[in-house]
Amino acid sequence: MLYLWVKAFHIVSIVCWFAGLFYLPRLFVYHAQSQDAVSQERFSLMERKLYKGIMLPAMIATLVFGIWLISLNPSVFSQGGWMHAKLTLVVILIGYHHMCGAQVKRFARGENTRSHVFYRWFNEVPVLILLAIVILVVVKPF
């Protein structure tokens, strides 16, 4: 029963983390398009609060519950390579998360050099990673 509770909280954490990973780059799109100081300050505040108040705690919770799940069922590593591929994607996602954090700081300092078009494409990265992770976990292709 403990395993199912931990799994449920892991899934909730993932949903919260991805909500931020989807929304923050969208804020970057709007921030990159903004021209006036009031809008830029507002976007910087929204980005910082989203990153530090939602995304960071959700990422930490996702990792804690994920590690807990693995500790409760270590045999998952011998069930195929899907888990290794999934964990590789999680590491890439953590890197993406930190890239977002660095960008939040750049925007706050007024040092953004990228266009809204870049952020529109940047926004698609977590979608592709989520798609791959869900397929790996559900289908377990290898």
Tab-separated table of C-alpha atoms in Angstrom:
chain	number	residue	atom	x	y	z
A	1	MET	CA	0.000	0.000	0.000
A	2	LEU	CA	2.894	2.389	0.739
A	3	TYR	CA	4.175	1.890	-2.802
A	4	LEU	CA	0.860	3.056	-4.281
A	5	TRP	CA	0.776	6.176	-2.066
A	6	VAL	CA	4.332	7.093	-3.028
A	7	LYS	CA	3.503	6.469	-6.694
A	8	ALA	CA	0.430	8.725	-6.455
A	9	PHE	CA	2.472	11.560	-4.928
A	10	HIS	CA	5.179	11.011	-7.549
A	11	ILE	CA	2.597	11.457	-10.318
A	12	VAL	CA	1.127	14.581	-8.689
A	13	SER	CA	4.636	16.035	-8.375
A	14	ILE	CA	5.343	15.289	-12.033
A	15	VAL	CA	2.125	17.029	-13.093
A	16	CYS	CA	3.021	20.132	-11.068
A	17	TRP	CA	6.588	20.174	-12.387
A	18	PHE	CA	5.499	19.832	-15.998
A	19	ALA	CA	2.864	22.520	-15.566
A	20	GLY	CA	5.713	24.880	-14.726
A	21	LEU	CA	7.962	23.525	-17.470
A	22	PHE	CA	5.202	24.191	-19.996
A	23	TYR	CA	4.218	27.622	-18.677
A	24	LEU	CA	7.587	29.244	-17.890
A	25	PRO	CA	8.896	29.186	-21.487
A	26	ARG	CA	5.529	30.595	-22.596
A	27	LEU	CA	6.149	33.489	-20.180
A	28	PHE	CA	9.574	33.865	-21.815
A	29	VAL	CA	7.821	34.270	-25.190
A	30	TYR	CA	5.689	37.109	-23.849
A	31	HIS	CA	8.579	38.633	-21.901
A	32	ALA	CA	10.781	38.682	-25.011
A	33	GLN	CA	8.000	40.503	-26.875
A	34	SER	CA	7.371	43.082	-24.150
A	35	GLN	CA	8.693	46.581	-24.670
A	36	ASP	CA	7.757	48.593	-21.589
A	37	ALA	CA	9.460	48.434	-18.190
A	38	VAL	CA	6.231	47.692	-16.290
A	39	SER	CA	5.543	44.578	-18.372
A	40	GLN	CA	9.132	43.416	-18.126
A	41	GLU	CA	9.107	43.767	-14.331
A	42	ARG	CA	5.770	41.952	-14.112
A	43	PHE	CA	7.041	39.058	-16.253
A	44	SER	CA	10.250	38.831	-14.205
A	45	LEU	CA	8.216	38.592	-11.003
A	46	MET	CA	5.887	35.949	-12.466
A	47	GLU	CA	8.844	33.922	-13.784
A	48	ARG	CA	10.712	34.047	-10.496
A	49	LYS	CA	7.666	33.031	-8.437
A	50	LEU	CA	6.781	30.208	-10.821
A	51	TYR	CA	10.342	28.904	-10.871
A	52	LYS	CA	11.112	29.143	-7.157
A	53	GLY	CA	7.629	28.659	-5.717
A	54	ILE	CA	6.251	25.879	-7.893
A	55	MET	CA	8.774	24.351	-10.266
A	56	LEU	CA	11.689	23.879	-7.882
A	57	PRO	CA	9.636	22.276	-5.074
A	58	ALA	CA	7.791	20.109	-7.631
A	59	MET	CA	11.060	18.945	-9.191
A	60	ILE	CA	12.491	18.081	-5.785
A	61	ALA	CA	9.302	16.225	-4.811
A	62	THR	CA	9.353	14.337	-8.128
A	63	LEU	CA	12.927	13.228	-7.525
A	64	VAL	CA	12.335	12.318	-3.862
A	65	PHE	CA	9.231	10.251	-4.633
A	66	GLY	CA	10.927	8.683	-7.674
A	67	ILE	CA	13.961	7.632	-5.651
A	68	TRP	CA	11.637	6.348	-2.936
A	69	LEU	CA	9.755	4.259	-5.515
A	70	ILE	CA	12.989	2.763	-6.792
A	71	SER	CA	14.099	1.990	-3.238
A	72	LEU	CA	10.793	0.194	-2.635
A	73	ASN	CA	11.158	-1.805	-5.866
A	74	PRO	CA	14.832	-2.011	-6.922
A	75	SER	CA	14.059	-4.894	-9.302
A	76	VAL	CA	12.719	-2.291	-11.748
A	77	PHE	CA	16.289	-1.978	-13.058
A	78	SER	CA	16.329	-5.602	-14.192
A	79	GLN	CA	12.993	-5.403	-16.027
A	80	GLY	CA	14.493	-3.899	-19.168
A	81	GLY	CA	16.282	-0.862	-20.511
A	82	TRP	CA	13.189	1.342	-20.485
A	83	MET	CA	13.922	2.526	-16.932
A	84	HIS	CA	17.495	3.474	-17.836
A	85	ALA	CA	16.214	5.411	-20.852
A	86	LYS	CA	13.575	7.104	-18.693
A	87	LEU	CA	16.140	8.129	-16.089
A	88	THR	CA	18.383	9.503	-18.836
A	89	LEU	CA	15.481	11.662	-20.012
A	90	VAL	CA	14.868	12.784	-16.420
A	91	VAL	CA	18.500	13.928	-16.194
A	92	ILE	CA	18.047	15.864	-19.455
A	93	LEU	CA	14.839	17.361	-18.055
A	94	ILE	CA	16.680	18.477	-14.916
A	95	GLY	CA	19.204	20.202	-17.179
A	96	TYR	CA	16.350	21.894	-19.061
A	97	HIS	CA	14.861	22.979	-15.732
A	98	HIS	CA	18.158	24.614	-14.749
A	99	MET	CA	18.438	26.268	-18.172
A	100	CYS	CA	15.039	27.809	-17.464
A	101	GLY	CA	16.313	29.028	-14.094
A	102	ALA	CA	19.339	30.630	-15.723
A	103	GLN	CA	17.050	32.333	-18.217
A	104	VAL	CA	14.840	33.664	-15.410
A	105	LYS	CA	17.942	35.341	-13.991
A	106	ARG	CA	18.959	36.733	-17.393
A	107	PHE	CA	15.542	38.279	-17.916
A	108	ALA	CA	15.603	39.739	-14.389
A	109	ARG	CA	18.947	41.411	-15.152
A	110	GLY	CA	17.667	42.661	-18.513
A	111	GLU	CA	20.209	40.531	-20.392
A	112	ASN	CA	17.979	38.445	-22.636
A	113	THR	CA	19.395	38.185	-26.155
A	114	ARG	CA	16.950	35.674	-27.633
A	115	SER	CA	13.778	36.298	-29.596
A	116	HIS	CA	10.246	35.156	-28.849
A	117	VAL	CA	10.613	32.702	-31.760
A	118	PHE	CA	13.465	30.943	-29.955
A	119	TYR	CA	11.300	30.542	-26.849
A	120	ARG	CA	8.417	29.170	-28.909
A	121	TRP	CA	10.699	26.336	-30.006
A	122	PHE	CA	12.340	26.055	-26.581
A	123	ASN	CA	8.836	25.518	-25.170
A	124	GLU	CA	8.481	22.280	-27.154
A	125	VAL	CA	11.385	20.456	-25.490
A	126	PRO	CA	9.496	19.312	-22.357
A	127	VAL	CA	6.569	18.164	-24.535
A	128	LEU	CA	8.842	15.796	-26.436
A	129	ILE	CA	10.496	14.545	-23.253
A	130	LEU	CA	7.126	13.948	-21.581
A	131	LEU	CA	5.887	12.043	-24.619
A	132	ALA	CA	8.959	9.822	-24.604
A	133	ILE	CA	8.806	9.195	-20.841
A	134	VAL	CA	5.119	8.257	-20.898
A	135	ILE	CA	5.696	5.857	-23.792
A	136	LEU	CA	8.662	4.292	-22.012
A	137	VAL	CA	6.756	3.835	-18.744
A	138	VAL	CA	3.505	2.558	-20.243
A	139	VAL	CA	4.691	0.544	-23.264
A	140	LYS	CA	8.113	-0.529	-21.898
A	141	PRO	CA	9.389	-1.104	-25.456
A	142	PHE	CA	12.718	-2.606	-24.357
